Amino acid sequence: MNNKPFNAKISDYKNWYTDQKSRCDFFNDIERIETSPGGIFCGYDSDKKVSNIEIKETKDEVILRGSYINTNEETIVPVFIIFKAYNNDTGVKSGNLSVVFGTETQLLIDEKIIKDRELHSTIYSPLFSDRSVVLDLYREDDPSSPVDRTTKFKYHVKYSAVGSSIEFSGVLSRDLDNFEYTDELIKWKKDIKPVTIKGINSDMLYAICKLNNKWLDDNITVKKNYPWLSYFGGLLANAGCAGIVGAGSFLCSAAYGAINTYIQTH
Amino acid sequence: MILFLIILVLLFSGLSLFIERKAKGKTIFWYIITLSIILILSLVGLYFKSAEKALYFILFWFGGCGVLILLGIILGFPGYRKSDFLHPDEHIRKILRISMSGGLIGGTIFSTILYFGLHFPLYISIVEMFLSFFFSEVFLPVIFVKSSGDNYAFLKIFLTGFTISLSIFFMIFAAKGLLG
């Protein structure tokens, strides 16, 4: 019944990946998540069930390759691509980008080759037909020039689900082909004021938390969403269900009363 | 009569537990509420002398419950929002309630039409109501859970519950024509 923020301690949900109930308890009713820009960049989860997102680069092309999740124990398992976000102070756009692409073992992005100026791709998750991710990725410089380590790509991602959509844009750095933490990142992560991502979807949060559970504990704030309408709605729905069962007993006792009256009058 | 009441209360309490066995979020509080409603309605039912009035009451009650559930869903009961990450059991519960509200509202409408509009016998109207509730409550959730996974649509499930009531209505209407 309160809107007080609480610190999401991933350590409290150690079994959250295998214990669906814990995970659901954690993700429901989340209004928004606040985290530090630049914090989300890891491309794998701690238990290695999600493989790295690869961004491979040759002399004249860049290949994005999606990941498999090789598990059968989950009802909903997002595959995601996380791009690192940068601080304004360092000259690169700030913000967090996380893209939930799909589920289970389906490969959703496979060798999208950016040869020309632009890659535009709409990806529909197979399990959630009402959600989509639109990814625009294009060269910032002259597209005819060869791709090297200085090449930067601009991205624009729009993640849509029923009732919410999130758009991100920024610049892809070449650091992204290395998903390791660096001292530099950890340092500026602590110096930056939190940004708020509103309207975050639970499975997006799932991805964020999942990827960040090594360091997330002291950096992420999740605000629980407990609008009174939800409670009132729950009350009504439960009352309705309780009433239905009662209606059956009414019918039986009314029939009993009617039969009794009939016997007495005849 | 007291023995009958005890049996009735036990029977429907058991039914309530059976129906909600998958809904682990059900609290003791709601079991007590359900039990109280069962007890009160059992007592009320015994003192209804007119079958027609009993039908009025039950139509009002069923329709009211359907509307309550629907309102609850619309107002955003946790678990009904699209973005909610649900435990599979909660998912079944969600589908169950949406389909049930469709079946109840449809059942109320078509039972009323059958009895008051088309002058069918009272028991036919009750059968319409009961079958609408039963099919939308018991079968639909199973079908939807198995067929659609998490890709549910509120309107689709609600309308399917409603359509079941309509189908039963037409079946009854057709049966009358066939049987003369």
Short mmCIF file of C-alpha atoms in Angstrom, two decimals:
data_model
loop_
_atom_site.label_atom_id
_atom_site.label_comp_id
_atom_site.label_asym_id
_atom_site.label_seq_id
_atom_site.Cartn_x
_atom_site.Cartn_y
_atom_site.Cartn_z
CA MET A 1 0.00 0.00 0.00
CA ASN A 2 2.96 2.34 -0.18
CA ASN A 3 4.98 3.90 -2.88
CA LYS A 4 8.21 4.01 -0.97
CA PRO A 5 11.18 2.89 -2.97
CA PHE A 6 13.07 -0.07 -1.82
CA ASN A 7 16.43 -1.30 -2.78
CA ALA A 8 16.15 -4.34 -4.92
CA LYS A 9 18.52 -6.79 -3.40
CA ILE A 10 19.12 -9.40 -5.96
CA SER A 11 20.79 -11.41 -3.28
CA ASP A 12 17.37 -11.76 -1.69
CA TYR A 13 16.29 -13.54 -4.80
CA LYS A 14 19.10 -15.96 -5.16
CA ASN A 15 16.82 -18.60 -6.53
CA TRP A 16 14.85 -16.25 -8.66
CA TYR A 17 15.86 -17.87 -11.85
CA THR A 18 14.69 -21.30 -10.88
CA ASP A 19 12.03 -20.28 -8.40
CA GLN A 20 9.39 -18.70 -10.54
CA LYS A 21 7.26 -17.66 -7.62
CA SER A 22 10.02 -15.57 -6.12
CA ARG A 23 10.69 -14.00 -9.42
CA CYS A 24 7.05 -13.18 -9.99
CA ASP A 25 6.74 -11.65 -6.56
CA PHE A 26 9.70 -9.52 -7.35
CA PHE A 27 8.62 -8.29 -10.74
CA ASN A 28 4.98 -7.65 -10.24
CA ASP A 29 3.86 -4.18 -9.35
CA ILE A 30 7.02 -2.50 -10.36
CA GLU A 31 6.40 1.02 -11.46
CA ARG A 32 9.83 2.09 -12.52
CA ILE A 33 13.41 1.34 -12.09
CA GLU A 34 16.18 3.76 -11.37
CA THR A 35 19.68 2.86 -12.15
CA SER A 36 22.90 4.44 -13.12
CA PRO A 37 23.58 5.06 -16.78
CA GLY A 38 26.32 2.96 -18.08
CA GLY A 39 25.60 0.21 -15.68
CA ILE A 40 23.95 -2.06 -18.11
CA PHE A 41 26.39 -3.50 -20.44
CA CYS A 42 27.03 -7.08 -19.59
CA GLY A 43 26.15 -9.54 -22.28
CA TYR A 44 25.77 -12.68 -20.30
CA ASP A 45 24.19 -13.85 -17.13
CA SER A 46 25.99 -15.26 -14.19
CA ASP A 47 24.90 -18.82 -14.68
CA LYS A 48 25.85 -18.77 -18.34
CA LYS A 49 22.45 -19.70 -19.61
CA VAL A 50 22.50 -16.78 -21.93
CA SER A 51 25.39 -16.66 -24.24
CA ASN A 52 27.19 -13.53 -25.28
CA ILE A 53 25.83 -11.19 -27.80
CA GLU A 54 28.42 -10.98 -30.45
CA ILE A 55 29.17 -7.98 -32.52
CA LYS A 56 31.70 -9.11 -35.01
CA GLU A 57 33.44 -6.88 -37.33
CA THR A 58 35.42 -7.51 -40.44
CA LYS A 59 37.00 -5.10 -42.77
CA ASP A 60 33.82 -4.11 -44.45
CA GLU A 61 30.96 -5.36 -42.37
CA VAL A 62 29.60 -5.67 -38.89
CA ILE A 63 27.65 -8.68 -37.86
CA LEU A 64 25.22 -8.72 -35.01
CA ARG A 65 24.53 -12.14 -33.75
CA GLY A 66 21.85 -13.00 -31.26
CA SER A 67 22.00 -15.52 -28.52
CA TYR A 68 20.42 -18.75 -27.58
CA ILE A 69 19.11 -19.62 -24.23
CA ASN A 70 19.49 -23.25 -23.67
CA THR A 71 17.06 -24.08 -20.97
CA ASN A 72 13.69 -25.71 -20.76
CA GLU A 73 12.83 -24.85 -17.22
CA GLU A 74 11.37 -21.43 -17.82
CA THR A 75 8.01 -20.34 -19.01
CA ILE A 76 9.31 -16.99 -20.08
CA VAL A 77 12.95 -16.56 -20.82
CA PRO A 78 13.96 -13.46 -22.63
CA VAL A 79 16.85 -13.26 -24.98
CA PHE A 80 18.25 -9.82 -24.95
CA ILE A 81 20.82 -7.53 -26.27
CA ILE A 82 22.25 -5.00 -23.95
CA PHE A 83 24.22 -2.10 -25.19
CA LYS A 84 26.34 -0.04 -22.97
CA ALA A 85 25.21 3.49 -22.36
CA TYR A 86 27.52 6.35 -21.79
CA ASN A 87 27.71 9.41 -19.74
CA ASN A 88 27.24 12.87 -21.16
CA ASP A 89 30.44 13.92 -19.46
CA THR A 90 32.42 11.48 -21.48
CA GLY A 91 30.99 12.83 -24.67
CA VAL A 92 28.63 9.99 -25.40
CA LYS A 93 24.96 9.84 -24.80
CA SER A 94 23.71 8.64 -21.49
CA GLY A 95 20.88 6.31 -20.88
CA ASN A 96 20.26 2.67 -20.64
CA LEU A 97 19.44 0.39 -23.41
CA SER A 98 18.16 -3.07 -23.00
CA VAL A 99 16.34 -4.93 -25.65
CA VAL A 100 14.35 -8.01 -24.99
CA PHE A 101 14.19 -9.91 -28.17
CA GLY A 102 12.51 -13.13 -27.56
CA THR A 103 12.29 -16.34 -25.75
CA GLU A 104 13.48 -19.84 -25.49
CA THR A 105 15.81 -21.18 -28.08
CA GLN A 106 14.82 -19.21 -31.08
CA LEU A 107 17.51 -17.19 -32.68
CA LEU A 108 16.04 -13.82 -33.30
CA ILE A 109 18.84 -11.88 -34.79
CA ASP A 110 21.13 -13.84 -36.91
CA GLU A 111 23.82 -12.25 -38.94
CA LYS A 112 22.20 -8.96 -39.61
CA ILE A 113 24.88 -7.51 -41.72
CA ILE A 114 25.34 -3.82 -41.73
CA LYS A 115 26.94 -3.20 -45.03
CA ASP A 116 25.19 -0.07 -45.93
CA ARG A 117 24.02 2.89 -44.08
CA GLU A 118 21.16 1.51 -42.19
CA LEU A 119 19.80 -1.56 -40.61
CA HIS A 120 16.16 -1.48 -39.83
CA SER A 121 14.68 -4.49 -38.26
CA THR A 122 11.42 -5.21 -36.58
CA ILE A 123 11.57 -8.19 -34.39
CA TYR A 124 8.52 -9.84 -33.00
CA SER A 125 8.92 -12.05 -30.07
CA PRO A 126 7.34 -15.42 -30.81
CA LEU A 127 5.73 -15.77 -27.43
CA PHE A 128 4.55 -12.23 -27.04
CA SER A 129 2.93 -11.26 -30.28
CA ASP A 130 1.87 -7.99 -28.74
CA ARG A 131 5.41 -6.84 -28.18
CA SER A 132 7.94 -5.77 -30.67
CA VAL A 133 11.36 -4.30 -30.89
CA VAL A 134 12.32 -2.00 -33.68
CA LEU A 135 15.99 -1.52 -34.07
CA ASP A 136 17.56 1.08 -36.27
CA LEU A 137 21.28 0.90 -36.47
CA TYR A 138 23.27 3.01 -38.83
CA ARG A 139 26.69 4.39 -39.47
CA GLU A 140 27.42 7.77 -38.09
CA ASP A 141 30.17 8.53 -40.53
CA ASP A 142 30.41 8.07 -44.23
CA PRO A 143 28.92 4.67 -44.93
CA SER A 144 31.24 4.10 -47.82
CA SER A 145 34.28 4.27 -45.63
CA PRO A 146 35.64 1.02 -44.23
CA VAL A 147 34.63 -0.10 -40.79
CA ASP A 148 37.37 -0.02 -38.26
CA ARG A 149 37.68 0.34 -34.53
CA THR A 150 36.90 4.01 -34.67
CA THR A 151 33.65 3.50 -36.50
CA LYS A 152 30.60 4.41 -34.53
CA PHE A 153 27.09 3.31 -35.05
CA LYS A 154 24.06 5.15 -33.97
CA TYR A 155 21.20 3.15 -32.70
CA HIS A 156 17.59 3.80 -32.07
CA VAL A 157 15.49 1.18 -30.45
CA LYS A 158 11.82 1.23 -29.77
CA TYR A 159 10.48 -1.45 -27.55
CA SER A 160 6.73 -1.68 -27.55
CA ALA A 161 4.36 -3.66 -25.46
CA VAL A 162 0.71 -3.17 -24.85
CA GLY A 163 0.33 -0.11 -22.73
CA SER A 164 3.93 0.95 -22.83
CA SER A 165 6.79 1.62 -25.12
CA ILE A 166 10.33 2.67 -24.51
CA GLU A 167 12.64 4.32 -26.94
CA PHE A 168 16.37 4.53 -26.66
CA SER A 169 18.95 6.02 -28.85
CA GLY A 170 22.62 6.54 -28.66
CA VAL A 171 25.93 5.61 -30.10
CA LEU A 172 27.43 2.19 -30.17
CA SER A 173 30.99 2.05 -29.12
CA ARG A 174 33.53 -0.41 -30.24
CA ASP A 175 33.96 -1.38 -26.61
CA LEU A 176 30.84 -3.39 -27.05
CA ASP A 177 32.61 -6.34 -28.48
CA ASN A 178 34.17 -6.79 -25.13
CA PHE A 179 31.65 -7.50 -22.43
CA GLU A 180 34.02 -7.37 -19.56
CA TYR A 181 33.80 -4.95 -16.71
CA THR A 182 36.48 -2.35 -16.55
CA ASP A 183 37.67 -0.22 -13.72
CA GLU A 184 36.81 2.85 -15.66
CA LEU A 185 33.21 1.85 -16.01
CA ILE A 186 32.82 1.00 -12.39
CA LYS A 187 34.32 4.28 -11.44
CA TRP A 188 32.07 6.54 -13.42
CA LYS A 189 29.08 4.40 -12.69
CA LYS A 190 29.21 5.56 -9.10
CA ASP A 191 29.65 9.19 -9.98
CA ILE A 192 26.62 9.58 -12.16
CA LYS A 193 23.22 10.57 -10.91
CA PRO A 194 20.56 7.95 -11.40
CA VAL A 195 18.34 8.12 -14.39
CA THR A 196 14.80 6.95 -14.37
CA ILE A 197 13.35 4.67 -16.92
CA LYS A 198 9.62 4.99 -16.77
CA GLY A 199 7.13 2.50 -17.99
CA ILE A 200 9.59 -0.28 -17.80
CA ASN A 201 8.28 -3.64 -18.64
CA SER A 202 8.73 -6.47 -16.25
CA ASP A 203 10.62 -8.65 -18.65
CA MET A 204 12.90 -5.80 -19.46
CA LEU A 205 13.60 -5.41 -15.80
CA TYR A 206 14.11 -9.11 -15.69
CA ALA A 207 16.83 -8.76 -18.25
CA ILE A 208 18.38 -5.81 -16.51
CA CYS A 209 18.48 -7.48 -13.15
CA LYS A 210 19.59 -10.71 -14.60
CA LEU A 211 22.52 -9.16 -16.30
CA ASN A 212 23.54 -7.02 -13.47
CA ASN A 213 23.26 -9.22 -10.47
CA LYS A 214 26.95 -9.01 -9.87
CA TRP A 215 26.86 -5.41 -8.85
CA LEU A 216 23.27 -4.34 -8.90
CA ASP A 217 22.55 -4.49 -5.19
CA ASP A 218 23.78 -1.07 -4.31
CA ASN A 219 22.92 0.68 -7.52
CA ILE A 220 19.42 -0.11 -8.46
CA THR A 221 16.29 1.26 -6.93
CA VAL A 222 13.01 -0.25 -7.84
CA LYS A 223 9.86 1.56 -6.98
CA LYS A 224 6.94 -0.62 -6.24
CA ASN A 225 3.68 0.27 -7.79
CA TYR A 226 0.73 -0.30 -5.53
CA PRO A 227 -2.05 1.91 -6.76
CA TRP A 228 -5.12 1.74 -4.59
CA LEU A 229 -7.17 0.93 -7.65
CA SER A 230 -5.35 -2.34 -7.99
CA TYR A 231 -6.26 -3.28 -4.46
CA PHE A 232 -9.81 -2.19 -4.97
CA GLY A 233 -9.94 -4.16 -8.19
CA GLY A 234 -8.59 -7.21 -6.46
CA LEU A 235 -11.16 -6.82 -3.76
CA LEU A 236 -13.99 -6.67 -6.27
CA ALA A 237 -12.74 -9.62 -8.29
CA ASN A 238 -12.31 -11.76 -5.19
CA ALA A 239 -15.71 -10.75 -3.88
CA GLY A 240 -17.27 -11.69 -7.19
CA CYS A 241 -15.64 -15.10 -7.12
CA ALA A 242 -16.71 -15.69 -3.53
CA GLY A 243 -20.24 -14.70 -4.50
CA ILE A 244 -20.36 -17.24 -7.30
CA VAL A 245 -19.70 -20.14 -4.97
CA GLY A 246 -22.35 -18.79 -2.62
CA ALA A 247 -24.85 -18.65 -5.46
CA GLY A 248 -24.63 -22.40 -5.89
CA SER A 249 -25.53 -22.98 -2.27
CA PHE A 250 -28.45 -20.57 -2.67
CA LEU A 251 -29.77 -22.56 -5.60
CA CYS A 252 -29.53 -25.81 -3.67
CA SER A 253 -31.19 -24.48 -0.57
CA ALA A 254 -33.90 -22.75 -2.63
CA ALA A 255 -34.59 -26.06 -4.38
CA TYR A 256 -34.66 -27.81 -1.01
CA GLY A 257 -37.08 -25.20 0.32
CA ALA A 258 -39.29 -25.54 -2.75
CA ILE A 259 -39.39 -29.34 -2.51
CA ASN A 260 -40.13 -29.11 1.20
CA THR A 261 -42.97 -26.69 0.59
CA TYR A 262 -44.33 -28.91 -2.17
CA ILE A 263 -44.29 -32.00 0.07
CA GLN A 264 -46.00 -30.14 2.88
CA THR A 265 -48.75 -28.77 0.65
CA HIS A 266 -49.42 -32.09 -1.02
CA MET B 1 -32.86 -28.83 7.82
CA ILE B 2 -29.80 -28.10 9.93
CA LEU B 3 -28.16 -31.27 8.65
CA PHE B 4 -28.97 -30.18 5.12
CA LEU B 5 -27.41 -26.79 5.73
CA ILE B 6 -24.26 -28.33 7.17
CA ILE B 7 -23.95 -30.63 4.16
CA LEU B 8 -24.54 -27.71 1.83
CA VAL B 9 -21.95 -25.52 3.45
CA LEU B 10 -19.39 -28.32 3.53
CA LEU B 11 -20.12 -29.22 -0.07
CA PHE B 12 -19.73 -25.73 -1.42
CA SER B 13 -16.76 -24.93 0.76
CA GLY B 14 -15.11 -28.01 -0.67
CA LEU B 15 -16.09 -26.87 -4.14
CA SER B 16 -14.59 -23.47 -3.46
CA LEU B 17 -11.35 -25.07 -2.37
CA PHE B 18 -11.40 -27.30 -5.42
CA ILE B 19 -11.98 -24.45 -7.84
CA GLU B 20 -9.34 -22.26 -6.28
CA ARG B 21 -6.85 -24.99 -5.58
CA LYS B 22 -4.53 -23.63 -8.19
CA ALA B 23 -4.86 -20.09 -6.95
CA LYS B 24 -2.30 -20.10 -4.22
CA GLY B 25 -2.75 -16.45 -3.54
CA LYS B 26 -6.07 -17.15 -1.92
CA THR B 27 -5.91 -16.10 1.67
CA ILE B 28 -7.69 -17.35 4.76
CA PHE B 29 -9.56 -14.08 4.76
CA TRP B 30 -11.19 -14.87 1.46
CA TYR B 31 -12.01 -18.41 2.50
CA ILE B 32 -13.83 -17.00 5.51
CA ILE B 33 -15.67 -14.51 3.31
CA THR B 34 -16.63 -17.28 0.90
CA LEU B 35 -17.79 -19.50 3.73
CA SER B 36 -19.90 -16.68 5.17
CA ILE B 37 -21.53 -16.02 1.81
CA ILE B 38 -22.27 -19.71 1.38
CA LEU B 39 -23.86 -19.86 4.81
CA ILE B 40 -25.92 -16.71 4.39
CA LEU B 41 -27.15 -17.59 0.91
CA SER B 42 -28.04 -21.11 2.01
CA LEU B 43 -30.22 -19.66 4.73
CA VAL B 44 -31.70 -17.06 2.42
CA GLY B 45 -32.47 -19.69 -0.20
CA LEU B 46 -34.50 -21.74 2.25
CA TYR B 47 -36.94 -18.91 2.83
CA PHE B 48 -37.64 -18.06 -0.79
CA LYS B 49 -41.19 -19.25 -1.28
CA SER B 50 -41.57 -18.14 -4.87
CA ALA B 51 -39.48 -19.81 -7.55
CA GLU B 52 -39.77 -16.75 -9.73
CA LYS B 53 -38.41 -14.53 -7.01
CA ALA B 54 -35.60 -16.98 -6.45
CA LEU B 55 -34.79 -16.67 -10.14
CA TYR B 56 -34.86 -12.90 -9.91
CA PHE B 57 -32.45 -13.11 -7.04
CA ILE B 58 -30.08 -15.54 -8.69
CA LEU B 59 -30.03 -13.57 -11.93
CA PHE B 60 -29.25 -10.45 -9.98
CA TRP B 61 -26.62 -12.26 -7.98
CA PHE B 62 -24.88 -13.99 -10.88
CA GLY B 63 -24.91 -10.88 -13.02
CA GLY B 64 -23.65 -8.82 -10.10
CA CYS B 65 -20.79 -11.22 -9.48
CA GLY B 66 -19.85 -11.17 -13.16
CA VAL B 67 -19.83 -7.39 -13.17
CA LEU B 68 -17.80 -7.30 -9.95
CA ILE B 69 -15.16 -9.58 -11.41
CA LEU B 70 -15.09 -7.60 -14.63
CA LEU B 71 -14.77 -4.34 -12.75
CA GLY B 72 -11.99 -5.80 -10.67
CA ILE B 73 -10.14 -6.86 -13.78
CA ILE B 74 -10.63 -3.51 -15.47
CA LEU B 75 -9.46 -1.62 -12.42
CA GLY B 76 -6.22 -3.45 -12.65
CA PHE B 77 -6.16 -6.21 -10.12
CA PRO B 78 -2.50 -7.28 -9.90
CA GLY B 79 -2.03 -10.03 -12.36
CA TYR B 80 -4.38 -8.65 -14.96
CA ARG B 81 -2.07 -6.03 -16.28
CA LYS B 82 -0.42 -6.94 -19.51
CA SER B 83 3.05 -6.40 -18.22
CA ASP B 84 2.69 -8.50 -15.13
CA PHE B 85 5.08 -11.31 -14.84
CA LEU B 86 2.93 -14.13 -13.65
CA HIS B 87 3.52 -17.41 -12.04
CA PRO B 88 1.88 -20.09 -14.21
CA ASP B 89 -0.71 -20.75 -11.52
CA GLU B 90 -1.53 -17.08 -11.35
CA HIS B 91 -1.81 -17.07 -15.09
CA ILE B 92 -4.47 -19.77 -14.96
CA ARG B 93 -6.28 -17.82 -12.30
CA LYS B 94 -6.24 -14.70 -14.42
CA ILE B 95 -7.66 -16.46 -17.45
CA LEU B 96 -10.19 -18.25 -15.32
CA ARG B 97 -11.60 -15.04 -13.94
CA ILE B 98 -11.78 -13.23 -17.22
CA SER B 99 -13.58 -16.09 -18.92
CA MET B 100 -15.83 -16.56 -15.92
CA SER B 101 -16.91 -12.92 -15.94
CA GLY B 102 -17.77 -13.27 -19.64
CA GLY B 103 -19.75 -16.43 -18.99
CA LEU B 104 -21.59 -14.93 -16.02
CA ILE B 105 -22.60 -11.74 -17.74
CA GLY B 106 -23.64 -13.64 -20.87
CA GLY B 107 -25.47 -16.23 -18.79
CA THR B 108 -27.39 -13.54 -16.92
CA ILE B 109 -28.41 -11.78 -20.11
CA PHE B 110 -29.52 -14.89 -21.95
CA SER B 111 -31.24 -16.48 -18.95
CA THR B 112 -33.25 -13.30 -18.56
CA ILE B 113 -34.17 -13.35 -22.23
CA LEU B 114 -35.14 -17.01 -22.03
CA TYR B 115 -37.41 -16.69 -19.04
CA PHE B 116 -38.84 -13.22 -19.22
CA GLY B 117 -38.67 -12.61 -22.95
CA LEU B 118 -39.28 -16.00 -24.50
CA HIS B 119 -41.24 -17.50 -21.59
CA PHE B 120 -39.20 -20.67 -21.31
CA PRO B 121 -39.67 -22.72 -18.16
CA LEU B 122 -37.82 -21.57 -15.09
CA TYR B 123 -35.49 -24.55 -14.92
CA ILE B 124 -34.35 -23.98 -18.50
CA SER B 125 -33.29 -20.50 -17.55
CA ILE B 126 -31.34 -21.88 -14.61
CA VAL B 127 -29.74 -24.49 -16.86
CA GLU B 128 -28.63 -21.76 -19.25
CA MET B 129 -27.07 -19.84 -16.41
CA PHE B 130 -25.40 -22.87 -14.89
CA LEU B 131 -23.96 -24.17 -18.16
CA SER B 132 -22.64 -20.73 -19.09
CA PHE B 133 -20.88 -20.49 -15.77
CA PHE B 134 -19.67 -24.07 -15.84
CA PHE B 135 -18.14 -24.00 -19.30
CA SER B 136 -16.59 -20.58 -18.95
CA GLU B 137 -15.21 -21.48 -15.54
CA VAL B 138 -13.97 -25.00 -16.06
CA PHE B 139 -13.16 -25.55 -19.69
CA LEU B 140 -12.05 -22.24 -21.07
CA PRO B 141 -9.08 -21.68 -18.78
CA VAL B 142 -7.75 -25.11 -19.62
CA ILE B 143 -8.15 -24.51 -23.34
CA PHE B 144 -6.59 -21.08 -23.22
CA VAL B 145 -3.69 -22.05 -21.06
CA LYS B 146 -2.86 -24.94 -23.33
CA SER B 147 -3.40 -23.15 -26.58
CA SER B 148 -2.17 -19.64 -26.07
CA GLY B 149 0.43 -19.75 -23.39
CA ASP B 150 1.10 -16.27 -22.21
CA ASN B 151 -0.20 -14.66 -25.29
CA TYR B 152 -3.60 -14.00 -23.89
CA ALA B 153 -5.95 -11.26 -24.85
CA PHE B 154 -8.47 -10.02 -22.38
CA LEU B 155 -11.19 -9.35 -24.91
CA LYS B 156 -10.69 -12.68 -26.62
CA ILE B 157 -11.11 -14.63 -23.43
CA PHE B 158 -13.98 -12.51 -22.20
CA LEU B 159 -15.84 -12.79 -25.47
CA THR B 160 -15.30 -16.52 -25.62
CA GLY B 161 -16.91 -16.84 -22.19
CA PHE B 162 -19.73 -14.65 -23.39
CA THR B 163 -20.09 -16.59 -26.64
CA ILE B 164 -20.45 -19.82 -24.74
CA SER B 165 -23.54 -18.37 -23.06
CA LEU B 166 -24.82 -17.33 -26.46
CA SER B 167 -24.20 -20.80 -27.87
CA ILE B 168 -26.09 -22.43 -25.05
CA PHE B 169 -28.89 -19.95 -25.56
CA PHE B 170 -29.16 -20.90 -29.22
CA MET B 171 -28.93 -24.59 -28.41
CA ILE B 172 -31.83 -24.29 -25.99
CA PHE B 173 -33.78 -22.31 -28.53
CA ALA B 174 -33.07 -24.89 -31.22
CA ALA B 175 -33.92 -27.78 -28.91
CA LYS B 176 -37.31 -26.23 -28.26
CA GLY B 177 -37.94 -25.99 -31.97
CA LEU B 178 -36.81 -29.56 -32.56
CA LEU B 179 -38.86 -30.99 -29.75
CA GLY B 180 -41.86 -28.91 -30.66
#
